[in-house]
Amino acid sequence: MADPEAEDRKPHSDEARSAFSPPTGVAPPGPAAADEESSTTSEFALPQGLDAPHPAGPEHGGSAFSTPRTYSARDAPPAFTPATGVPLVSLTKDAPWQDRMRTMLRMPVTERPAPEPVHKEDESGPAVPRVLDLTLRIGELLLAGGEGAEDVETAMFAVCRSYGLDRCEPNVTFTLLSISHQPSLVDDPVTASRTVRRRGTDYTRLAAVYRLVDDLSDPETAIPLEDAYRRLAEMRRNRHPYPGWVLTASGGLLAGAASVLVGGDAIVFVAAALGAMLGDRLAWLCAGRGLPEFYQFTVAAMPPAAIGVALTLAHVDVNASAVITGGLFALLPGRALVAGVQDGLTGFYITASARLLEVMYFFVGIVSGVLLVLYFGVKLGTQLNPDAALSLSERPLIQIAASMLLSLTFAVLLQQERSTVLAVTLNGGVAWSVYGAMHYAGGLSPVASTAVAAGLVGLFGQLLSRYRFASALPYTTAAIGPLLPGSATYFGLLSIAQNNVDKGLVSLTKAAALAMAIAIGVNLGSEISRLFLRLPGGSAGGRRAAKRTRGF
């Protein structure tokens, strides 16, 4: 008969035993201990035996922005004050709104002065989403019109402050606009965004948008939100100030004037004008078929080059290189180049990279069209001389007149207002006069001469824009037309087509240096005007640098 005690002493199976089960003779833990082991613990928990303090009143839900229970206004320590004191921001009302808004936009949010009370339609005022939507639509028109990213942010900030939204942060990239408004530290922010899908050059519409922002920034003219929407809708519906045939004729005259600048005569003027007008019509045909702008530039660059090659094959005694160079002047993307470099200098590197990449694609399209024609011209036995660039004749009066005609036609192509055409025409003549005096008479390098002339263009353009409280683009973009590196671009392409790659790359590098000199000169001239003229916020320790570029 088996012993029961011996059966109990036999080892059980793995299912019946566990390494964590208490051994025989040890009492199992009580329910209190089991609860302590199963409950979660924290290193911030109070140890046993220590009573937790209990508030006298009922406990309310806390917040990171709520005042602590131990805070007392009577026993509060003195607030921190820097050794230099708290800067006083003085924003004079007689300064342009661009300067006032740019000064505040470069400040931290906590240092910006509160907006003045505005006249409201009712106690609640306009809805915040509606104000942000109006701000984004205005910024879209400015960015699509070629305005710099910093100026777009300045205008958006001005619109928000005109309706009492002071804690706003606009953000501008190449294709995306966004703005965020936070009423206070404890309120949730409201954010809205808008995508820019179409771009068009219409400086008349750009000037109208600036007038709207100027009226909104004026505290004496309280424009209701719906009236601002109505004016914005009228700007979108307005037709361009110049018809299509005027634009085509202006493109031809621009090419003819550019050919005279590089040594052409009357026959060259007519040939360059015909080539540019034919290229413009072909580009419009491609645009109607929905082709991208890259192919439009490629097609537009081919007729001037083909006319130059045809004149050489026909043994006509003309400067065919001047014909091709004049046709290139009408296609070089000077406006996008200046805007891209300006965005890079002011700290908007993403937008600047996108703009410069767009310029590179346009330039590659022009290069492809001209190289294709020159390649077939060389195969047919055309004798085009790349060294003709060294034998340019100096004709000061004729070249100054041609530069003014070039700026005039360029202003028409940019759809500028008729009131600004005369000013930009004179600005272009001054730019070429300074360039010719420094390069031809003074013997300075073309890059340095171009930079100085472009700097004067930017300075005069900024002064005129401050006088009229408008954008500086209508006064500067067309004026830099005579300085564009058309001849250096053409002779570089011609050298490459004749298998002289090294010489062609040197000429194209010179063209890139001239383009950068134009862009930097225009921006530097604008900054010099802001540096020496009276700006708001001068008592706050000087003008602040552009954001993201303050350095250490």
mmCIF file of C-alpha atoms in Angstrom, residues 28 97 114 209 265 371 389 418 428 442 532 544:
data_model
loop_
_atom_site.group_PDB
_atom_site.id
_atom_site.type_symbol
_atom_site.label_atom_id
_atom_site.label_comp_id
_atom_site.label_asym_id
_atom_site.label_seq_id
_atom_site.Cartn_x
_atom_site.Cartn_y
_atom_site.Cartn_z
ATOM 1 C CA PRO A 28 2.007 32.737 0.683
ATOM 2 C CA TRP A 97 4.070 100.521 -43.962
ATOM 3 C CA ALA A 114 0.292 95.791 -29.574
ATOM 4 C CA VAL A 209 -2.476 94.949 -54.423
ATOM 5 C CA ASP A 265 22.796 98.567 -87.505
ATOM 6 C CA LEU A 371 22.556 75.277 -79.750
ATOM 7 C CA ALA A 389 32.528 90.255 -79.186
ATOM 8 C CA ARG A 418 1.643 103.807 -67.709
ATOM 9 C CA GLY A 428 17.477 102.130 -67.564
ATOM 10 C CA GLY A 442 37.173 103.865 -67.281
ATOM 11 C CA PHE A 532 20.710 105.560 -44.547
ATOM 12 C CA ARG A 544 17.508 94.023 -37.033
#
